[in-house]
mmCIF file of C-alpha atoms in Angstrom:
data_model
loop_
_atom_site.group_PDB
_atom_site.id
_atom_site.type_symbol
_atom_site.label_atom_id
_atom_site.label_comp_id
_atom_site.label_asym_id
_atom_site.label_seq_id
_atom_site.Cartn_x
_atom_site.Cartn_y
_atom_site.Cartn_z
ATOM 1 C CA UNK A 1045 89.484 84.731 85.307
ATOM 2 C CA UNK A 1046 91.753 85.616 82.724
ATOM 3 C CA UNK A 1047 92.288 89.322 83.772
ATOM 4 C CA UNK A 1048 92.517 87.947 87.546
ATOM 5 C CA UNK A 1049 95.128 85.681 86.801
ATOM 6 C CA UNK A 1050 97.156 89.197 84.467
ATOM 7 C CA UNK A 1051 96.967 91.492 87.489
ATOM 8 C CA UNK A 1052 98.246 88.620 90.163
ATOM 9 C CA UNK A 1053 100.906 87.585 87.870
ATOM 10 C CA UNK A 1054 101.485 91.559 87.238
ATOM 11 C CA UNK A 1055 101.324 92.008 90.952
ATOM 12 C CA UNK A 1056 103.637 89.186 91.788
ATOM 13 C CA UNK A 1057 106.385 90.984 89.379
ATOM 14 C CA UNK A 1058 105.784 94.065 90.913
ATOM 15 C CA UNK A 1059 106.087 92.578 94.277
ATOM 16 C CA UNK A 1060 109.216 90.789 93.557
ATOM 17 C CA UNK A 1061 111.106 93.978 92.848
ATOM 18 C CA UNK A 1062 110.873 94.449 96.221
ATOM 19 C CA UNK A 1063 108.364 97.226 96.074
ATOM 20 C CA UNK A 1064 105.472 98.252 98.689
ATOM 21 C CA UNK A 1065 102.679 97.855 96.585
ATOM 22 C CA UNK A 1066 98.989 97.736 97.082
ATOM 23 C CA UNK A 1067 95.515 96.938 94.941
ATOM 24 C CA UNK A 1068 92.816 97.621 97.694
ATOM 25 C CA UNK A 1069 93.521 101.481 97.343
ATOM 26 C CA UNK A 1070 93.810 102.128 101.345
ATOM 27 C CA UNK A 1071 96.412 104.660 101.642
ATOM 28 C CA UNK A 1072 99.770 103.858 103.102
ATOM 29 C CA UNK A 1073 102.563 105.926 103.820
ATOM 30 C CA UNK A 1074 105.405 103.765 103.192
ATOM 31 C CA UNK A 1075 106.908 105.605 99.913
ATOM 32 C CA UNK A 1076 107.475 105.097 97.596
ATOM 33 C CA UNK A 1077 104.333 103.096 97.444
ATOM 34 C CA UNK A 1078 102.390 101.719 94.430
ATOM 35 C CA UNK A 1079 98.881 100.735 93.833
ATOM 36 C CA UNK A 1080 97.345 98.910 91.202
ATOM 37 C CA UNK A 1081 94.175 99.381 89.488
ATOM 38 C CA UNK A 1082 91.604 98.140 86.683
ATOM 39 C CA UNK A 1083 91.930 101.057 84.460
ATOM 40 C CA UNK A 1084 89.942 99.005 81.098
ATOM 41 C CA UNK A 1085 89.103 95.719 79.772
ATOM 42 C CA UNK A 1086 87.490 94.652 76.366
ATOM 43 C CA UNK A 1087 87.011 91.369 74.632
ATOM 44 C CA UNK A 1088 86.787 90.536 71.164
ATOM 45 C CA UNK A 1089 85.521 87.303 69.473
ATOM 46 C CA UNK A 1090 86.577 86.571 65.882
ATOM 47 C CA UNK A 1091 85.726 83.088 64.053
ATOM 48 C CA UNK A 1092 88.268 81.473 65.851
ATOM 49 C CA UNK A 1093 89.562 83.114 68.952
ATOM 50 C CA UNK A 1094 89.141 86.070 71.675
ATOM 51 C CA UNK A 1095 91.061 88.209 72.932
ATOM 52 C CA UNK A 1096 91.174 90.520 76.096
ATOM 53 C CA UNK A 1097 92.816 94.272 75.639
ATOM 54 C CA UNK A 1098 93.341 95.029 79.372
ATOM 55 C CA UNK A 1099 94.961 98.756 80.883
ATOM 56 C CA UNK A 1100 96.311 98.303 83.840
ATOM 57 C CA UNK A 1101 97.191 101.331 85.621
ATOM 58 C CA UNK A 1102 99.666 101.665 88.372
ATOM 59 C CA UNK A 1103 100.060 105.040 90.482
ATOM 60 C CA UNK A 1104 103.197 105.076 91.902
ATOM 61 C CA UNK A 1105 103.390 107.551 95.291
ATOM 62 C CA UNK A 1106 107.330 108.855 95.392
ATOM 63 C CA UNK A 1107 109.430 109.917 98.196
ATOM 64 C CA UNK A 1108 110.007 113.161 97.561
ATOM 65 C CA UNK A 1109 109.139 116.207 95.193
ATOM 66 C CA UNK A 1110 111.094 115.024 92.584
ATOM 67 C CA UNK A 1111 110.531 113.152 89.128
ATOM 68 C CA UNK A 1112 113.839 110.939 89.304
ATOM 69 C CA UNK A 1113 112.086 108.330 91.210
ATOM 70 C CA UNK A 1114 109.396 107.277 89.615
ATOM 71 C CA UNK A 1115 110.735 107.402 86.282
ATOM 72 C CA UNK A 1116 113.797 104.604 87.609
ATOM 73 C CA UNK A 1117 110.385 102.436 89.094
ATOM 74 C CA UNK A 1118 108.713 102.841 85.943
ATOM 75 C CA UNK A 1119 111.506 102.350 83.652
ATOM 76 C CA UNK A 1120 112.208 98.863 85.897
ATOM 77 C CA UNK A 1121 109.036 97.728 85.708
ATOM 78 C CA UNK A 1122 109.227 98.234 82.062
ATOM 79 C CA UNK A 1123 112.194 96.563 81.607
ATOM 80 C CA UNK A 1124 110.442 93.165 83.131
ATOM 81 C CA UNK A 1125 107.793 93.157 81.222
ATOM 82 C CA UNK A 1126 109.102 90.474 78.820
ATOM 83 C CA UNK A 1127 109.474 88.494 81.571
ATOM 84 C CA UNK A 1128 105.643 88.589 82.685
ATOM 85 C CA UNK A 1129 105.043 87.676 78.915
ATOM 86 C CA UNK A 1130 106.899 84.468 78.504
ATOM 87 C CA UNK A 1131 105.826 83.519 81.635
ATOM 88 C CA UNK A 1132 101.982 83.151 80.497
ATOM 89 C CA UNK A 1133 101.263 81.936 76.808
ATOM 90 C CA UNK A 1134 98.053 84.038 76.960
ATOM 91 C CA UNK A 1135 99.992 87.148 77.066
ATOM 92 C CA UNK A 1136 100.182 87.972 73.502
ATOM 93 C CA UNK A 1137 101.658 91.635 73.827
ATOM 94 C CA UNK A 1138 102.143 94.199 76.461
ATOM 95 C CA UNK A 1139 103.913 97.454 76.639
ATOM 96 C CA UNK A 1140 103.935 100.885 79.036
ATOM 97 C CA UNK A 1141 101.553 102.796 77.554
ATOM 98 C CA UNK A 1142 101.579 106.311 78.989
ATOM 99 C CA UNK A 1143 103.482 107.809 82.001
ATOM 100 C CA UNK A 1144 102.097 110.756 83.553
ATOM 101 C CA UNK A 1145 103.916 112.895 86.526
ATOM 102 C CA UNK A 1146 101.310 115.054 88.459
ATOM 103 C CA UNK A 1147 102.013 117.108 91.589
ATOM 104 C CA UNK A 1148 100.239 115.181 94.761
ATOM 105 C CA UNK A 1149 99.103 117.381 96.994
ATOM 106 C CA UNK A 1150 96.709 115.158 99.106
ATOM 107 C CA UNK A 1151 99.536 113.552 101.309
ATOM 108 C CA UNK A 1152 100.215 117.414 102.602
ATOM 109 C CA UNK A 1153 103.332 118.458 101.260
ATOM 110 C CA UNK A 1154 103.715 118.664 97.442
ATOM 111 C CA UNK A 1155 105.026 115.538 96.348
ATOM 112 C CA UNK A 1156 105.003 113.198 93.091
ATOM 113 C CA UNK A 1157 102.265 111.081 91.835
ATOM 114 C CA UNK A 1158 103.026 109.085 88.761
ATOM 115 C CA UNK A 1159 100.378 107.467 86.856
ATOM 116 C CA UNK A 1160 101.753 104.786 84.629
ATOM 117 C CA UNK A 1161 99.128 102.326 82.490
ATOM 118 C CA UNK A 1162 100.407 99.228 81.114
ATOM 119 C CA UNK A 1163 98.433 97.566 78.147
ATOM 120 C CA UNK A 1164 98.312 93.513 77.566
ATOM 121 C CA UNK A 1165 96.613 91.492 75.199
ATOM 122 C CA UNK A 1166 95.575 88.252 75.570
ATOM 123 C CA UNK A 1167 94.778 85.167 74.194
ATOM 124 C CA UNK A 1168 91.747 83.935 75.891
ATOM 125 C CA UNK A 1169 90.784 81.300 73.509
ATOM 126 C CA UNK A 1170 91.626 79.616 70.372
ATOM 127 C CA UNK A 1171 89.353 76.491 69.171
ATOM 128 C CA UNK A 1172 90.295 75.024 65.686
ATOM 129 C CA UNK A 1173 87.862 75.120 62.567
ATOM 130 C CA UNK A 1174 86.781 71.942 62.122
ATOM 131 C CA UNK A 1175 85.309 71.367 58.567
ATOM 132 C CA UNK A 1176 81.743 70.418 58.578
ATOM 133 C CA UNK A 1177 82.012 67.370 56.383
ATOM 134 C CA UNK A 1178 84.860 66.070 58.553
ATOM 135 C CA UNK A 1179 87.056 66.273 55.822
ATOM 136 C CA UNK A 1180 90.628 67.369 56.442
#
């Protein structure tokens, strides 16, 4: 539940900048519009913990045939990341990772698709070595 509870939260921020933004991939045409995606998830145990590296990926469908858009919804979302981070100790880290402009030319005239992934990691769980004599 750990990545469920990263792309709600991830969501929710998204949602509260007051953009139309989807996860269920239907497509809308209420631009600029954003949809959220699963792009990659691995866990890692060490002696005493594991972690989740997770890529997001959030395609962001502009208004017009221009770049300026989706750079300012990017560079917003960006800027709130910290946010997203203190607000959940299991969030150890998370940055934009790539941004990628491509023309879209599915939605009939050419306009811009951006293709942003976001990577977190998190702190799934942390148990403390206990000595096996009991001794502290």
């Amino acid at each position: 539940l750990v990545l469920a509870n990263l792309k709600t939260k991830f969501y929710s921020l998204i949602k509260g900048l007051n953009y139309n933004i989807t996860d269920n991939g239907n497509y809308v045409e209420n631009f600029p519009w954003l949809m959220l995606r699963t792009n990659n998830s691995s866990t890692a145990s060490a002696v005493n913990s594991t972690t989740n590296n997770v890529i997001l990926t959030l395609d962001i469908f502009s208004t017009y045939s221009g770049e300026k858009e989706i750079i300012e919804i990017a560079e917003n979302i960006s800027s709130h990341l910290a946010e997203l981070r203190n607000s959940d100790s299991n969030i150890l880290y998370c940055n934009q990772k790539s941004l990628k402009i491509l023309d879209d030319k599915s939605t009939g005239p050419v306009r811009k698709h951006g293709v942003v992934n976001y990577e977190f990691l998190l702190g799934c769980g942390y148990k403390e070595e206990v000595p096996e004599n009991g001794a502290n």
